[in-house]
mmCIF file of C-alpha atoms in Angstrom:
data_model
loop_
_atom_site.group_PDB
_atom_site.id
_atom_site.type_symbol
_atom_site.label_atom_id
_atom_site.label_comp_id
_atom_site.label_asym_id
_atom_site.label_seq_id
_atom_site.Cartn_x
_atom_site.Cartn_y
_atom_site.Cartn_z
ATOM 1 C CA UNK A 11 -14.141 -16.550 -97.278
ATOM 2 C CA UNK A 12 -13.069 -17.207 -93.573
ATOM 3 C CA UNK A 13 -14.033 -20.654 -92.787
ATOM 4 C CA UNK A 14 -15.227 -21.069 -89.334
ATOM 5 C CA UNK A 15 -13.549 -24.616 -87.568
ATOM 6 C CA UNK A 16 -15.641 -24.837 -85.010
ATOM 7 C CA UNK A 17 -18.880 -25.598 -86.904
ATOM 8 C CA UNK A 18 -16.807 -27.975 -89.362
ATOM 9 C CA UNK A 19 -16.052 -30.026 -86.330
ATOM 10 C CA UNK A 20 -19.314 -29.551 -84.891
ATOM 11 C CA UNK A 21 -18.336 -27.676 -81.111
ATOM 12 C CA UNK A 22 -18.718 -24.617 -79.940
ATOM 13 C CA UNK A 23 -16.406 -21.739 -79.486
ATOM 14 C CA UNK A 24 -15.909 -22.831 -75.934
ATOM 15 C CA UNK A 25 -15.069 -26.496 -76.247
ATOM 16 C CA UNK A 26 -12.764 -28.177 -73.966
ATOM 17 C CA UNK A 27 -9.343 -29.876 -75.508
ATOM 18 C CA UNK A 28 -10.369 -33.408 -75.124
ATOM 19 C CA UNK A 29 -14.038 -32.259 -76.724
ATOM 20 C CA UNK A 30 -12.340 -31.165 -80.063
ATOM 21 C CA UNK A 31 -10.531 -34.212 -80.101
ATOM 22 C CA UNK A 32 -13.509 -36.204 -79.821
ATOM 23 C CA UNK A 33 -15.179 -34.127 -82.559
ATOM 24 C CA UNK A 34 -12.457 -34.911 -84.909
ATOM 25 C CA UNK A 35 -11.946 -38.347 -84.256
ATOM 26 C CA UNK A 36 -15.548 -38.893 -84.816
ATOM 27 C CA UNK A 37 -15.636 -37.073 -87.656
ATOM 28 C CA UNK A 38 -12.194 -38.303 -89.204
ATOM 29 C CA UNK A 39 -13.566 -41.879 -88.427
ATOM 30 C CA UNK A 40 -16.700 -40.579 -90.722
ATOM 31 C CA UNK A 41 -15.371 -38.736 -93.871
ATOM 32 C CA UNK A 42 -12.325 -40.749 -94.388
ATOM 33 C CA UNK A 43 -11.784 -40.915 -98.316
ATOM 34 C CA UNK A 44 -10.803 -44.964 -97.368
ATOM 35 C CA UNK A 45 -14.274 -45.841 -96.145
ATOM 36 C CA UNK A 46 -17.347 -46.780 -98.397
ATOM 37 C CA UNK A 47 -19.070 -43.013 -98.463
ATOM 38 C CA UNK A 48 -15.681 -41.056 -97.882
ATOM 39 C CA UNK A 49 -15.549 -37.600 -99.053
ATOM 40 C CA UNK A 50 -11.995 -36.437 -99.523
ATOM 41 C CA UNK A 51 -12.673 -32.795 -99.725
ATOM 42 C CA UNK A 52 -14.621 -32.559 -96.619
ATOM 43 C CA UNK A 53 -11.699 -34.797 -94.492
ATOM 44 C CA UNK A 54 -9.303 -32.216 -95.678
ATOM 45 C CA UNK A 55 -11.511 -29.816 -94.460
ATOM 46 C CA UNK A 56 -11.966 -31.503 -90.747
ATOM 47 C CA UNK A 57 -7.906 -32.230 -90.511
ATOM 48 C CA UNK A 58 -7.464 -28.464 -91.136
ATOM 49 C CA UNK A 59 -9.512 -27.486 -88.737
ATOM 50 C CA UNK A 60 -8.088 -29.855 -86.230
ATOM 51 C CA UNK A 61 -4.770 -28.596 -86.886
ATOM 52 C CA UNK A 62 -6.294 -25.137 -85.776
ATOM 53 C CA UNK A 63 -7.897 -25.852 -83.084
ATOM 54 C CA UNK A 64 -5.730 -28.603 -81.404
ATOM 55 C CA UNK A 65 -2.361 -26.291 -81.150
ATOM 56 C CA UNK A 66 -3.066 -23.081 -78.144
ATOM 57 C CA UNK A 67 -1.273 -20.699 -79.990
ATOM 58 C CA UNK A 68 -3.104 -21.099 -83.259
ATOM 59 C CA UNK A 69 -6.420 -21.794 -81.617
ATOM 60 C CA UNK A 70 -5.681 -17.803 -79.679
ATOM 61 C CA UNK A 71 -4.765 -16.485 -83.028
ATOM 62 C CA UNK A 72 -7.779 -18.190 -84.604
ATOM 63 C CA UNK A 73 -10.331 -16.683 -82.734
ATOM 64 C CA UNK A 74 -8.683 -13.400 -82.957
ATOM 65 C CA UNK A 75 -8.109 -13.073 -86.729
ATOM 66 C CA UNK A 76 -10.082 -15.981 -88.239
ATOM 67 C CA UNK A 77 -8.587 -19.501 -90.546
ATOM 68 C CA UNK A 78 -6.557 -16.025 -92.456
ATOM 69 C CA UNK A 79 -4.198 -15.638 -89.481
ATOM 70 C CA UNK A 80 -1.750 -18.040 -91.471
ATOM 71 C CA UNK A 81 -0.994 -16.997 -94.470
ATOM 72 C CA UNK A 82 1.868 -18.229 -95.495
ATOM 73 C CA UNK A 83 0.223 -21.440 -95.934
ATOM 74 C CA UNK A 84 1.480 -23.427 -92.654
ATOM 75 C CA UNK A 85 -2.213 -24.482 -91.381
ATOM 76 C CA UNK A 86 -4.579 -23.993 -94.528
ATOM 77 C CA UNK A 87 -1.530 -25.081 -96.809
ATOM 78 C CA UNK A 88 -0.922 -27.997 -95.124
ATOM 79 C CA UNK A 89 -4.436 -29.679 -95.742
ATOM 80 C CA UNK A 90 -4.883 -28.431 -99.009
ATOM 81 C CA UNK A 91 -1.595 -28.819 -101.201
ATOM 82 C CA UNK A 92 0.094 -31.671 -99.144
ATOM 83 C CA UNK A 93 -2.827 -34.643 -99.830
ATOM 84 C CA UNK A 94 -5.065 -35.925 -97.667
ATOM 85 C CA UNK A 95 -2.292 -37.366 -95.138
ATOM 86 C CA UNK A 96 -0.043 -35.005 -94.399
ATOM 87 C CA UNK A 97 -2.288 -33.086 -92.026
ATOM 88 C CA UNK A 98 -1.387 -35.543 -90.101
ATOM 89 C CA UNK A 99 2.230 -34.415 -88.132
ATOM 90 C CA UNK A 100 2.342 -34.193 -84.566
ATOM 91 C CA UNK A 101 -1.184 -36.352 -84.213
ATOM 92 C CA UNK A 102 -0.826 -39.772 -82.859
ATOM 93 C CA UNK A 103 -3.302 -40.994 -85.172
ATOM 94 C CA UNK A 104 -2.979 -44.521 -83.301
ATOM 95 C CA UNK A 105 -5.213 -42.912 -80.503
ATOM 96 C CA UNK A 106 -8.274 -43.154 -83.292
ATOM 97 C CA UNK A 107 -7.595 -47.104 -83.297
ATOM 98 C CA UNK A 108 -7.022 -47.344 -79.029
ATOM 99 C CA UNK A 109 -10.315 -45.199 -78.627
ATOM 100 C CA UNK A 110 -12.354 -47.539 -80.996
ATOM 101 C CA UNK A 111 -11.210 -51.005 -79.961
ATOM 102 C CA UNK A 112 -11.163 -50.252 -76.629
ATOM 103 C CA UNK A 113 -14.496 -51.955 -76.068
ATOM 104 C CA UNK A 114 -15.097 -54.217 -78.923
ATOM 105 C CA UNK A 115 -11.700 -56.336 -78.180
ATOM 106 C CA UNK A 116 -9.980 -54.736 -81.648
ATOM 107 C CA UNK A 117 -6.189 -55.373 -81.309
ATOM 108 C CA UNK A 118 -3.953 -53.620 -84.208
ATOM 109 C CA UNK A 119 -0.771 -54.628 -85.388
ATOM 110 C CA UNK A 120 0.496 -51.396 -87.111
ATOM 111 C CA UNK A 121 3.847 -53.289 -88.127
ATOM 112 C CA UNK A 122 1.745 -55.719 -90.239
ATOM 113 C CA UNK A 123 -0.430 -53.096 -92.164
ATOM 114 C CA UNK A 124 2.008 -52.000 -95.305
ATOM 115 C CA UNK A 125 -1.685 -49.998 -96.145
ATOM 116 C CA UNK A 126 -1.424 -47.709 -93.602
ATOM 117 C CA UNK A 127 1.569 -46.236 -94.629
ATOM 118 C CA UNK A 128 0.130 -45.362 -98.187
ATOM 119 C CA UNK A 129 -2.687 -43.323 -96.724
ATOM 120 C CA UNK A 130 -0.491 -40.948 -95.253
ATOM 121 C CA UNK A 131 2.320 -40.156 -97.794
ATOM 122 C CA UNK A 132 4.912 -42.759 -99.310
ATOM 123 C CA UNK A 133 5.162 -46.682 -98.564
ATOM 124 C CA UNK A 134 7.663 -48.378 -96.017
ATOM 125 C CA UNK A 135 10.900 -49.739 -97.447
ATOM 126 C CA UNK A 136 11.066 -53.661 -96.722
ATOM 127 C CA UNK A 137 14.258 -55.023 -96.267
ATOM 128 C CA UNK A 138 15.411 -57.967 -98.415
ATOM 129 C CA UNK A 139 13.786 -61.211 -96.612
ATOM 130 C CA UNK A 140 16.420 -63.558 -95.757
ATOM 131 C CA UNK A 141 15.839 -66.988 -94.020
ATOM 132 C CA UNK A 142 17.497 -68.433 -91.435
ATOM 133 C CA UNK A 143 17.275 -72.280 -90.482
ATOM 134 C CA UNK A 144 16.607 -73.298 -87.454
ATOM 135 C CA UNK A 145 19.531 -74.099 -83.895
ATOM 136 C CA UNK A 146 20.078 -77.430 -82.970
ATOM 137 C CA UNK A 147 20.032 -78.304 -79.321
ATOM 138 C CA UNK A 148 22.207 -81.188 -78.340
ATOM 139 C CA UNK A 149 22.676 -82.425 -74.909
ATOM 140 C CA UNK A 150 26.741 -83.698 -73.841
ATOM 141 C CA UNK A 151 28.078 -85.383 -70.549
ATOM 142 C CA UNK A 152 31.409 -85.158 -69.560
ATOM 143 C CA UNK A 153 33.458 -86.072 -66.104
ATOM 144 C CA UNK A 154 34.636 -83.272 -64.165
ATOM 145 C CA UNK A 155 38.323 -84.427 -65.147
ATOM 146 C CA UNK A 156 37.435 -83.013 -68.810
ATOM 147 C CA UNK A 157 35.635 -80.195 -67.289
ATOM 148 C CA UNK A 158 38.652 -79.437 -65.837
ATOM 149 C CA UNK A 159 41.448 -79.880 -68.790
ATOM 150 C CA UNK A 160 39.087 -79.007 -71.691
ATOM 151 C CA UNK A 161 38.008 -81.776 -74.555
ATOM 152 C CA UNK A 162 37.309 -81.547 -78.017
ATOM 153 C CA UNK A 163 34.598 -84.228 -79.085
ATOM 154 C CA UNK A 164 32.989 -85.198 -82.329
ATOM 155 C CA UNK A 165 29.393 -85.318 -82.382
ATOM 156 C CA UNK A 166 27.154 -86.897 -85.132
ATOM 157 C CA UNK A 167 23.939 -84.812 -85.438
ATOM 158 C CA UNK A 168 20.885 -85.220 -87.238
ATOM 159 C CA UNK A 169 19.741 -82.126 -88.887
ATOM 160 C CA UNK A 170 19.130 -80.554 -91.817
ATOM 161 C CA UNK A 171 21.630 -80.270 -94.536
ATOM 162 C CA UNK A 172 21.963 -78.417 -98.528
ATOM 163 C CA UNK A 173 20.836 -81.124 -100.308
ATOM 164 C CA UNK A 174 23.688 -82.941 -102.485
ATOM 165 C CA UNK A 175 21.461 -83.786 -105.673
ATOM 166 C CA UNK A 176 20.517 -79.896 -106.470
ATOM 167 C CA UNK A 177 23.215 -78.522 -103.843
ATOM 168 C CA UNK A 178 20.520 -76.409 -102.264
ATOM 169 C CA UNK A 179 18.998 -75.111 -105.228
ATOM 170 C CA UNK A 180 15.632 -77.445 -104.889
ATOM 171 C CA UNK A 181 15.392 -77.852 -108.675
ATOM 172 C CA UNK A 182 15.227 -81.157 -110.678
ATOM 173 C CA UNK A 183 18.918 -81.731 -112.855
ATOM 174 C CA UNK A 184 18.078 -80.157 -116.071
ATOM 175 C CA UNK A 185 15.380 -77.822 -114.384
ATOM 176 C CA UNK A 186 15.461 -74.028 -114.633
ATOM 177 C CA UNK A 187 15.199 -71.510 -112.067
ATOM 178 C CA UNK A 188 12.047 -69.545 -113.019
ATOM 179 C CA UNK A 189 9.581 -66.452 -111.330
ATOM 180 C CA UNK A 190 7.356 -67.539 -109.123
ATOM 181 C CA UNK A 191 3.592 -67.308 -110.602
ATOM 182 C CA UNK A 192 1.977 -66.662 -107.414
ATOM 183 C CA UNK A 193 3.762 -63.227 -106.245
ATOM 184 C CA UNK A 194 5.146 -62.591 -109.681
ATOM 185 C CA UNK A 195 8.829 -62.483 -108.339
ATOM 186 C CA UNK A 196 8.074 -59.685 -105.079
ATOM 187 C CA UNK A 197 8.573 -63.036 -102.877
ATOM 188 C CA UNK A 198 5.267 -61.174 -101.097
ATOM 189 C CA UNK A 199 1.816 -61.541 -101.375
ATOM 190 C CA UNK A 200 -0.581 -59.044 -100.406
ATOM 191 C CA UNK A 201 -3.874 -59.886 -98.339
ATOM 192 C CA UNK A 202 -6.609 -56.966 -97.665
ATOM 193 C CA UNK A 203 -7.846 -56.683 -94.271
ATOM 194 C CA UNK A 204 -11.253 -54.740 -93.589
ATOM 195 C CA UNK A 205 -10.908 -52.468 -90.210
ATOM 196 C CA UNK A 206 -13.602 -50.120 -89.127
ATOM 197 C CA UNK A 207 -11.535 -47.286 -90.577
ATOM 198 C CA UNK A 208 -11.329 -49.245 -93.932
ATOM 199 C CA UNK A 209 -9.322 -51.831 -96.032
ATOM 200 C CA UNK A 210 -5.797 -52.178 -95.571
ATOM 201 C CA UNK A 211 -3.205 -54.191 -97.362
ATOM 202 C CA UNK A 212 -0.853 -56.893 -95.214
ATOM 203 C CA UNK A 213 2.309 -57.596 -96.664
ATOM 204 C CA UNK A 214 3.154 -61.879 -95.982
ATOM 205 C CA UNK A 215 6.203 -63.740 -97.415
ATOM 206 C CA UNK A 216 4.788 -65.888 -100.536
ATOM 207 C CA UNK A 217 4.575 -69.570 -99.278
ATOM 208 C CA UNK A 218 5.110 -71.152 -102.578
ATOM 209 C CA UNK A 219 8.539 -69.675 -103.339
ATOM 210 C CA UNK A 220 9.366 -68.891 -99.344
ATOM 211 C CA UNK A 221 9.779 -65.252 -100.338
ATOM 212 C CA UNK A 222 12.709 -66.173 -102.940
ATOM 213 C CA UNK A 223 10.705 -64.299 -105.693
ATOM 214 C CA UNK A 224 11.667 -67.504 -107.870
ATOM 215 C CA UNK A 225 10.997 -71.289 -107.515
ATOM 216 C CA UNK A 226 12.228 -74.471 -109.375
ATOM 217 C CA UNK A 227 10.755 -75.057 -113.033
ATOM 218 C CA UNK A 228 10.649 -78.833 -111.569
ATOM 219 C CA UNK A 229 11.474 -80.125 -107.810
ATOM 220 C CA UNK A 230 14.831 -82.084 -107.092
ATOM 221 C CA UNK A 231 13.330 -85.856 -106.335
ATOM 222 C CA UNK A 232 15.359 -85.761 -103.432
ATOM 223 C CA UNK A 233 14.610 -82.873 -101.319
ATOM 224 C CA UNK A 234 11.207 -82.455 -102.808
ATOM 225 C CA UNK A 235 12.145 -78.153 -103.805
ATOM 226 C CA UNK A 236 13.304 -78.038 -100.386
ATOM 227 C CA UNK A 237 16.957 -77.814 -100.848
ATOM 228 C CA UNK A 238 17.645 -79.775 -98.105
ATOM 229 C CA UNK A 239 17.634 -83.138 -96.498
ATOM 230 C CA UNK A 240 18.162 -84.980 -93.130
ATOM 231 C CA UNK A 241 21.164 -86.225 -92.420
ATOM 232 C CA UNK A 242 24.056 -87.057 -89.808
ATOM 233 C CA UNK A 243 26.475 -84.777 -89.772
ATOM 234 C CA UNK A 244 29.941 -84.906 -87.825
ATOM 235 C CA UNK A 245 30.942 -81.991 -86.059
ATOM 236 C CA UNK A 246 33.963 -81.342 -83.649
ATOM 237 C CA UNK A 247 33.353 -79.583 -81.112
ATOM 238 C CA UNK A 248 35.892 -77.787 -78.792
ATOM 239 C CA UNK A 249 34.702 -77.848 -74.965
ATOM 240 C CA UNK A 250 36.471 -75.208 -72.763
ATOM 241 C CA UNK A 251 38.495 -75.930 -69.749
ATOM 242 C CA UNK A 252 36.716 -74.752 -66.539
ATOM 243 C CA UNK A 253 32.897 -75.100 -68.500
ATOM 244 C CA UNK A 254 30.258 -75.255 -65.890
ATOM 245 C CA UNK A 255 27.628 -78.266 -65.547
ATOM 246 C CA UNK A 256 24.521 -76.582 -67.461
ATOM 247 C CA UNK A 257 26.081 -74.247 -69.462
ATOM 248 C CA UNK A 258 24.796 -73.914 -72.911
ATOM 249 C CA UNK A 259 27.557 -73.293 -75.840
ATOM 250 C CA UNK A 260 26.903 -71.630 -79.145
ATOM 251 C CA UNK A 261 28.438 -72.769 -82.009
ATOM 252 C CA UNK A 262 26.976 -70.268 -85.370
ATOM 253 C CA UNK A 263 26.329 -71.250 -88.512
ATOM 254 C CA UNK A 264 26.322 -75.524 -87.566
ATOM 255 C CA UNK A 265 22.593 -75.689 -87.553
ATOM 256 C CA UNK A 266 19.525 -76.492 -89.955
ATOM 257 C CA UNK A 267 20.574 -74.546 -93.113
ATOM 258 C CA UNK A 268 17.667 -72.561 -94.120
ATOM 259 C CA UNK A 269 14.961 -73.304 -97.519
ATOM 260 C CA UNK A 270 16.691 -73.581 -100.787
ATOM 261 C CA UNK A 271 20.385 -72.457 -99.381
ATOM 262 C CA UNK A 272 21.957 -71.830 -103.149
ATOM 263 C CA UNK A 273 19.726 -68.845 -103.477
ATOM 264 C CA UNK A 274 21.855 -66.819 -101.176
ATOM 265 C CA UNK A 275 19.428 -65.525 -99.022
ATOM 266 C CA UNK A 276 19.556 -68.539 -96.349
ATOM 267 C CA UNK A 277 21.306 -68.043 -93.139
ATOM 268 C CA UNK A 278 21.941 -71.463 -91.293
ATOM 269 C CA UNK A 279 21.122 -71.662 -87.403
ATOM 270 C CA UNK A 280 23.200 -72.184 -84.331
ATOM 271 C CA UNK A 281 24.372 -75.762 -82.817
ATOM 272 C CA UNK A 282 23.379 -74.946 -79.216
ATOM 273 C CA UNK A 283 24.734 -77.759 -76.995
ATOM 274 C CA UNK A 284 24.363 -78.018 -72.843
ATOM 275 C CA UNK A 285 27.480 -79.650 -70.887
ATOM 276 C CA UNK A 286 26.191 -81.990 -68.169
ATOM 277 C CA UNK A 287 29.247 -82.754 -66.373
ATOM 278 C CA UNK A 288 28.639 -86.600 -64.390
ATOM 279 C CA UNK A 289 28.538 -86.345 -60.216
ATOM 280 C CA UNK A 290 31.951 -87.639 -58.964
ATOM 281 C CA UNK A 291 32.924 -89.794 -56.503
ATOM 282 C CA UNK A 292 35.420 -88.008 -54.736
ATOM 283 C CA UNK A 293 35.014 -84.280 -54.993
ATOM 284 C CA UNK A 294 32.121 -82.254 -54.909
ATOM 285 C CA UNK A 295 32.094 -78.812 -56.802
ATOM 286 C CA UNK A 296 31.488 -75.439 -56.028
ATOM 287 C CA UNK A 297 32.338 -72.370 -58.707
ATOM 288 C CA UNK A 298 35.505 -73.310 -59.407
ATOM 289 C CA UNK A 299 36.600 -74.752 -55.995
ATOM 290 C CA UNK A 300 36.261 -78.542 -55.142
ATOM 291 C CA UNK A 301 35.746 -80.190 -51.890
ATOM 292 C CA UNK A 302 37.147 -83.543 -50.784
ATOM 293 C CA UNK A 303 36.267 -85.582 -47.182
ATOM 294 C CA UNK A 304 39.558 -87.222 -45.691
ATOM 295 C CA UNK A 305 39.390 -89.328 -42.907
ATOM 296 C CA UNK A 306 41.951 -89.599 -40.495
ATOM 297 C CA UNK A 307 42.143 -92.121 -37.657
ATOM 298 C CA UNK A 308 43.001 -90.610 -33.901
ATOM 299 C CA UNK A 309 46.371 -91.240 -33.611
ATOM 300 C CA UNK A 310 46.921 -89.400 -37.314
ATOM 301 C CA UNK A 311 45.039 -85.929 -35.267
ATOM 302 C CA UNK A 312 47.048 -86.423 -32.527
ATOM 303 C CA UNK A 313 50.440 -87.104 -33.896
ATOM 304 C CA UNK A 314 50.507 -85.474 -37.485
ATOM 305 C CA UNK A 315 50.728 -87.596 -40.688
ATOM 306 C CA UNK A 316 51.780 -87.488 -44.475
ATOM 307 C CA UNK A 317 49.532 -89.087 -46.767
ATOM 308 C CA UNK A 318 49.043 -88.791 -50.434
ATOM 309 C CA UNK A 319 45.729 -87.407 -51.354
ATOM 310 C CA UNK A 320 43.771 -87.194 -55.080
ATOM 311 C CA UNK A 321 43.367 -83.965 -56.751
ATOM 312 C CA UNK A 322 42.410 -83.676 -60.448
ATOM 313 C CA UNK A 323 45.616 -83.983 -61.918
ATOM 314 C CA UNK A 324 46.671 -86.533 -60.267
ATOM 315 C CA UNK A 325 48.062 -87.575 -56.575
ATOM 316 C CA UNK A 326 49.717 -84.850 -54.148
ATOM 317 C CA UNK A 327 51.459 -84.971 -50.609
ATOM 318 C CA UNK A 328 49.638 -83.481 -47.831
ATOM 319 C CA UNK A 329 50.965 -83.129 -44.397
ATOM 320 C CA UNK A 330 48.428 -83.259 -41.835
ATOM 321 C CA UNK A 331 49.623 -81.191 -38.782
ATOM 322 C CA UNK A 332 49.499 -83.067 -35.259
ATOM 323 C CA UNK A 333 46.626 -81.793 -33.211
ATOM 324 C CA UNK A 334 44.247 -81.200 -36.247
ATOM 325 C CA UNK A 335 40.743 -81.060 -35.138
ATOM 326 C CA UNK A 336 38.086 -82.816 -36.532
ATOM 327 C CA UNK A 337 36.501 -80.231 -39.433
ATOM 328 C CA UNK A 338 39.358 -78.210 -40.220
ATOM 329 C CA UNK A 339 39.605 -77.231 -43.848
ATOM 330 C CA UNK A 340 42.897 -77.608 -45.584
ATOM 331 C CA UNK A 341 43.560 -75.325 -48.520
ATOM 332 C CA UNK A 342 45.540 -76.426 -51.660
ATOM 333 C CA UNK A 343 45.989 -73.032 -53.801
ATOM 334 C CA UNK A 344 45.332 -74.286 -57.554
ATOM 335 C CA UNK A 345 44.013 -77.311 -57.594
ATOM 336 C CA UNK A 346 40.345 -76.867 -58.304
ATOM 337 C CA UNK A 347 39.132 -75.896 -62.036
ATOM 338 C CA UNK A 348 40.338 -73.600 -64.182
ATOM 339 C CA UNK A 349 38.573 -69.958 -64.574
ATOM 340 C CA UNK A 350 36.440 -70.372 -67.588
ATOM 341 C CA UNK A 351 36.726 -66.292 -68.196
ATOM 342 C CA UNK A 352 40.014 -65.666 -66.853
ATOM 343 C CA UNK A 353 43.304 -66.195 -66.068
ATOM 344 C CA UNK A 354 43.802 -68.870 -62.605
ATOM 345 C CA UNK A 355 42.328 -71.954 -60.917
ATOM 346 C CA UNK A 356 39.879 -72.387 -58.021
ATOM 347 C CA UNK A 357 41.310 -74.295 -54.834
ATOM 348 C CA UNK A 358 40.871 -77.581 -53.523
ATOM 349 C CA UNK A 359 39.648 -77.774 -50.124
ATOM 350 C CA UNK A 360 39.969 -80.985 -47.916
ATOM 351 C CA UNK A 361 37.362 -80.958 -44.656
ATOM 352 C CA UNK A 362 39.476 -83.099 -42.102
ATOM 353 C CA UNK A 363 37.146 -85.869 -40.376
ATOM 354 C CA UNK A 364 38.445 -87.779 -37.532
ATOM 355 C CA UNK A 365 36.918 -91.245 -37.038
ATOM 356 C CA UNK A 366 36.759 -92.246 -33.512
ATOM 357 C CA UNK A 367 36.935 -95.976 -33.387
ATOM 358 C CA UNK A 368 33.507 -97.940 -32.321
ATOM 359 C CA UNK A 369 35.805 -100.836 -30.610
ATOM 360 C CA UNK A 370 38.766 -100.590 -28.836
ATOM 361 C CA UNK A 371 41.129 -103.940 -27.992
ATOM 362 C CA UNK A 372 42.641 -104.335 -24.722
ATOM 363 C CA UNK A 373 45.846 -102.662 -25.506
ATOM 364 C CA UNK A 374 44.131 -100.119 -27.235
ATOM 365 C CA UNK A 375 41.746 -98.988 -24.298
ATOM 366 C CA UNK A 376 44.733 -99.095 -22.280
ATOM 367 C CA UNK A 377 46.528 -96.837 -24.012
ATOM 368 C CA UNK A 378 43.485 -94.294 -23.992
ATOM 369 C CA UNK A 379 42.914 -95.049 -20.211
ATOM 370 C CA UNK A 380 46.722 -93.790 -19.592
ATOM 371 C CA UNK A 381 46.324 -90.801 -21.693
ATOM 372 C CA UNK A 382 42.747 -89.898 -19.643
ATOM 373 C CA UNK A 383 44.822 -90.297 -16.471
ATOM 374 C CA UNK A 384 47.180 -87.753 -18.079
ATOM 375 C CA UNK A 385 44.603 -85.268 -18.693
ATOM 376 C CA UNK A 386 44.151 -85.926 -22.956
#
C-alpha cells in the first residue's frame, strides 16, 4: 500500500521547503526511539518520508507515481533495512540542536557526546590517550656582547621530574601494577548527559588512574602514585648568536614530565625560555644594526682626525674626514650583530656630534676671531 508522506509529516501537498523541514524536525524531536515514549517504527516512518520530500527530484517523482517510484530500495530501503540512523545522509542533523537551543541558551559540544555517534550507525574510534607534562617558562639576561657571539649557559630549574624511588612508575617497591577498579582498565569513564532529544553518553579520562587503564597496587611514599617529584634540574642551554631581546626559545622534551612517565604514554613538555638582553652603555640596537654617539671637538670637524672607536669585538680605527658636519652617519660594514636566520652581520653606525665649546680662552677666541675675518 502506497504510503502517503505528506500526512505522516503532517503538511499538505503544497508545503513550502522550510515547512517540511519544520514538520520533521518537530516530529523527529517527538518519535525519537531515544526519548521516554519513542516509537521506533513510526521515526522510521517520518525519516522516510523526509528523505522524499526534502530532495526536488524525488519529491516530482513522488507526487507523480507515489512512495513506489523507488523501487530498488534507495528511499523506502534506506529507512527500513539500514536501522533507525542511517536515514540520516545528506541531513545536517545538528540544525535539530541549533533550532532548539536557540532560545533556551542550549550550547552542544558534539565532540564530547561519544552517544551520539551510536544512534546513527557505529561508535567513534578514540585514539590512545597520551599525556603530556606541562613547558617551563624561564626568564634569562644576557649583555648584548653575548647576544652578539652566542653563549651556552647552565640553568638550574625547578620542575617536575620521574621520580627516582619508583622511576616513574608511582608504585610502592614491592607493589604491583594492577587494573584500575574504577574504569575497569578503558582509562575512561562514561557519564550520561540528559538533552531534550535524550540521554547521551560523555566519554572523560578516568581520574583515578589518569586514563592509564592501570594504577599502583600501593603508592611510592615519595611521589605519592604520582611518578614524579620536584626538583632542580641542570640544563645547558645553547643561546644563538644574533638572538633578539624578547625572543622566546624552545627547547622539547626539558619540561614537567607528564603522570606516571614509566607507563609509556607520558610525553614531557617544552623548556620555553625568553632572552632579555641588558641596555648598554655605549650602543643602542636596532635589528641587527647598532648605533654609537661620538663626539668630536671643532678643530677634529675642521681638520680630520684618527681615533680609535669601540665596536663589539673590540677597538677599531676610524678616520674622521676634515670638514665632517655635525650628524653625519659613519658606516662600518659588519660590525653590528650577527643574522640570527642567515648568513652576515648588521652594521655599526656612528652619528658624528660636534661639541662647540661653552668657553673660549683668549688665544682661543682669537683664533676663531681670525678665522671669522677669513670668512669660516
Amino acid at each position: 500500500m502506497a504510503k502517503d508522506y505528506y500526512n505522516i509529516l503532517g503538511v499538505s501537498k503544497g508545503a513550502s521547503d522550510e515547512e517540511i523541514k519544520k514538520a520533521y524536525r518537530k516530529m523527529a524531536h517527538k518519535y525519537h526511539p531515544d526519548k521516554k515514549g519513542g516509537d521506533e517504527k513510526k521515526f522510521k516512518e517520518i525519516n522516510e518520508a523526509y528523505q522524499t520530500l526534502s530532495d526536488k527530484q524525488k519529491r516530482s517523482q513522488y507526487d507523480q507515481f507515489g512512495s513506489t517510484f523507488e523501487q530498488s530500495g534507495a528511499g523506502a530501503g534506506a529507512g527500513a533495512g539500514a536501522g533507525a540512523g542511517a536515514g540520516f545522509e545528506g541531513f545536517d542533523f545538528s540544525d535539530i540542536f541549533r533550532q532548539a537551543g536557540a532560545g533556551g541558551g542550549i550550547k552542544f559540544d558534539f565532540g564530547d557526546l561519544d552517544g551520539f555517534g551510536d544512534i546513527f550507525g557505529g561508535r567513534r574510534k578514540r585514539e590512545e590517550v597520551r599525556f603530556r607534562g606541562d613547558d617551563v617558562s624561564v626568564d634569562m639576561e644576557i649583555t648584548l656582547e653575548e647576544a652578539a657571539r652566542g653563549l651556552e649557559r647552565e640553568l638550574n630549574i625547578y620542575l617536575r621530574s620521574t621520580c627516582p624511588s619508583c622511576h616513574g612508575s608511582g608504585a610502592a617497591p614491592g607493589s604491583k601494577i594492577k587494573e584500575c577498579s574504577t574504569c575497569h582498565g578503558t582509562g575512561q569513564i562514561r557519564k550520561v548527559r540528559r538533552t531534550f532529544l535524550g540521554s547521551f553518553a560523555q566519554v572523560e579520562i578516568c581520574p583515578d588512574c589518569h586514563g592509564e587503564g592501570s594504577r599502583p597496587e600501593k603508592n611510592c611514599p615519595k611521589c605519592g602514585g604520582d611518578g614524579r617529584i620536584r626538583e632542580t634540574r641542570k640544563i645547558k642551554v645553547a643561546i644563538p648568536a644574533g638572538i633578539a631581546d624578547g625572543q622566546t626559545i624552545q627547547i622539547s622534551g626539558q619540561g614537567e614530565v607528564g603522570v606516571r612517565p614509566a607507563s609509556g604514554k607520558s610525553i614531557p613538555g617544552d623548556l620555553l625560555i625568553t632572552v632579555h638582553i641588558k641596555p648598554h652603555p655605549l650602543f643602542q640596537r636596532k635589528n641587527d644594526d647598532i648605533y654609537f654617539n661620538l663626539e668630536i671637538n671643532l678643530s677634529q670637524a675642521i681638520l680630520g682626525d684618527s681615533l680609535e672607536i669601540p665596536t663589539l669585538n673590540g677597538e677599531v680605527n676610524l678616520k674622521i674626514p676634515a670638514g665632517i658636519q655635525s650628524g653625519k652617519i659613519i658606516k662600518l660594514s659588519g660590525k653590528g650583530l650577527p643574522h640570527l636566520h642567515g648568513r652576515g652581520r648588521g652594521d655599526q653606525l656612528i652619528i658624528v656630534k660636534v661639541k662647540i665649546p661653552e668657553r673660549l680662552t683668549k688665544n682661543q677666541r682669537r683664533i676663531v676671531e681670525e678665522m671669522k675675518m677669513e670668512g669660516l
